[in-house]
Short mmCIF file of C-alpha atoms in Angstrom, two decimals:
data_model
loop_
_atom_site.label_atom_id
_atom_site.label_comp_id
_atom_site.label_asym_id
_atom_site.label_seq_id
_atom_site.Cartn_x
_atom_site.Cartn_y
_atom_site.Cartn_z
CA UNK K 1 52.91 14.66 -10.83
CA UNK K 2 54.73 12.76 -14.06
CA UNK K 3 56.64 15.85 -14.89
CA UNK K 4 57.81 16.38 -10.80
CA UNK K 5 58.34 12.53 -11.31
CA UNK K 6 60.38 12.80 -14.06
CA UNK K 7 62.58 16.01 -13.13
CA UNK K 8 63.37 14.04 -9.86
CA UNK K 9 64.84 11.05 -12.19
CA UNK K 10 66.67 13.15 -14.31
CA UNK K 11 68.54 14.98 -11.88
CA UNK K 12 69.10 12.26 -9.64
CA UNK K 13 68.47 8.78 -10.90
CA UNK K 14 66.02 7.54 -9.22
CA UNK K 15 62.45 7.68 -9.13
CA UNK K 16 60.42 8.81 -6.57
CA UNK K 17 58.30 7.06 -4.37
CA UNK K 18 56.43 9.18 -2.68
CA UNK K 19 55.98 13.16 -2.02
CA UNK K 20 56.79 13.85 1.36
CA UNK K 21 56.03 17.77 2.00
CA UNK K 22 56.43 20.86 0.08
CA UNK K 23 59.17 23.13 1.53
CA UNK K 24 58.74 25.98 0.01
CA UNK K 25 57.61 27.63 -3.41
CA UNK K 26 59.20 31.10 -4.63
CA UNK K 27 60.75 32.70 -7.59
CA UNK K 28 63.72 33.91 -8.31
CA UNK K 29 65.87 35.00 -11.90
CA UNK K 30 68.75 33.31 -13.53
CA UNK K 31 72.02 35.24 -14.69
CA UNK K 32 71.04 33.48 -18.16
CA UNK K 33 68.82 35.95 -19.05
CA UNK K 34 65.87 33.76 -19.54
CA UNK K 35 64.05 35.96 -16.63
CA UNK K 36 61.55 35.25 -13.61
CA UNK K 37 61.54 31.61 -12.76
CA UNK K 38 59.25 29.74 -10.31
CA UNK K 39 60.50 27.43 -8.22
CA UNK K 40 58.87 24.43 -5.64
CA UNK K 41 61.00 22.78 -3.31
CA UNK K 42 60.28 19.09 -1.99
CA UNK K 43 60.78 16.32 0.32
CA UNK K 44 60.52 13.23 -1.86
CA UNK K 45 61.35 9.27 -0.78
CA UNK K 46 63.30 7.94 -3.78
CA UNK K 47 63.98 4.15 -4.19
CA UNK K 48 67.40 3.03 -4.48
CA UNK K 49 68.94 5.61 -2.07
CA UNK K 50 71.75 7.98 -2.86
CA UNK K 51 74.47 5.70 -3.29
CA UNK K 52 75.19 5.47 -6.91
CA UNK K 53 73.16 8.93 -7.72
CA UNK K 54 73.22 10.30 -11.15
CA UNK K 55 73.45 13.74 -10.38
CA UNK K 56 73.20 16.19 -13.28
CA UNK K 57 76.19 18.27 -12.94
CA UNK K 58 77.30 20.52 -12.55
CA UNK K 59 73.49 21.46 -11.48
CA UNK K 60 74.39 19.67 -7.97
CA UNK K 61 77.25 20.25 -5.60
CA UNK K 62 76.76 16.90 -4.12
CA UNK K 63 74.18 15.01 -2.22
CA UNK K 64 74.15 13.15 1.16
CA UNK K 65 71.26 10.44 2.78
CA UNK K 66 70.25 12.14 5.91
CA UNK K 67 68.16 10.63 9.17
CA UNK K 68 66.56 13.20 11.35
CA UNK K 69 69.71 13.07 13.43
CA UNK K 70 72.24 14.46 10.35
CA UNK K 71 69.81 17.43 9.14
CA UNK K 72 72.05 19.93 11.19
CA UNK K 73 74.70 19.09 8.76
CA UNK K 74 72.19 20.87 6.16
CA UNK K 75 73.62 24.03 7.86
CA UNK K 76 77.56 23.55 7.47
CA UNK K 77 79.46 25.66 6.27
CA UNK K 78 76.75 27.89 4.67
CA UNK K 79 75.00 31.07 5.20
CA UNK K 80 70.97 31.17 6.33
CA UNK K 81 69.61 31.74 2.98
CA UNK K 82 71.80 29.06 1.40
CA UNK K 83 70.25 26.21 3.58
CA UNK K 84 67.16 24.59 3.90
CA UNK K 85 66.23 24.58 7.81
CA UNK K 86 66.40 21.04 9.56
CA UNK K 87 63.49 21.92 11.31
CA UNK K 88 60.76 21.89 9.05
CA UNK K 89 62.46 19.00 7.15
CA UNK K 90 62.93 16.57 10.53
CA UNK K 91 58.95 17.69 11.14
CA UNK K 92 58.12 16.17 7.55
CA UNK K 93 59.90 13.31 8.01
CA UNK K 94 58.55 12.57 11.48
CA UNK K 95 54.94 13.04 10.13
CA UNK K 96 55.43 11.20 6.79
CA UNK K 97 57.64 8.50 8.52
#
């Protein structure tokens, strides 16, 4: 949890608060040639909001603060497999409030 914790501060700036769901957890290989990588993908409440983000860049394209209502916007602009769906995502957030 203090490494997930930690990765989460680096590449945003904040610290989590709490985990919220897992989204998904695959593999997949960088062009770096450093082979098979493992990947987990979560939800996670951060304190501080998104305003003044430290995003590492140019690991990050950008970042947004969604409510359940924005997740569509998750979608724009960007083919199926380059988005996470809003529906698993608003289902998290409704359980986890």
């Amino acid at each position: 949890m203090e490494a997930r914790a930690r990765e989460v501060e680096e590449e945003t700036g904040r610290r989590p608060r709490r985990w919220r769901a897992v989204l998904a957890v695959g593999g997949w290989t960088g062009g770096d040639g450093g082979g098979p990588r493992r990947e987990a993908d979560y939800l996670v409440g951060v304190g501080g909001g998104l305003d003044h983000a430290a995003l590492e860049w140019p690991k990050h394209a950008g970042h947004g603060c969604f409510g359940v209502e924005d997740l569509p916007r998750l979608k724009a602009g960007r083919a199926p497999a380059e988005y996470w769906s809003p529906e698993p995502i608003a289902l998290a957030l409704r359980d986890h409030g």
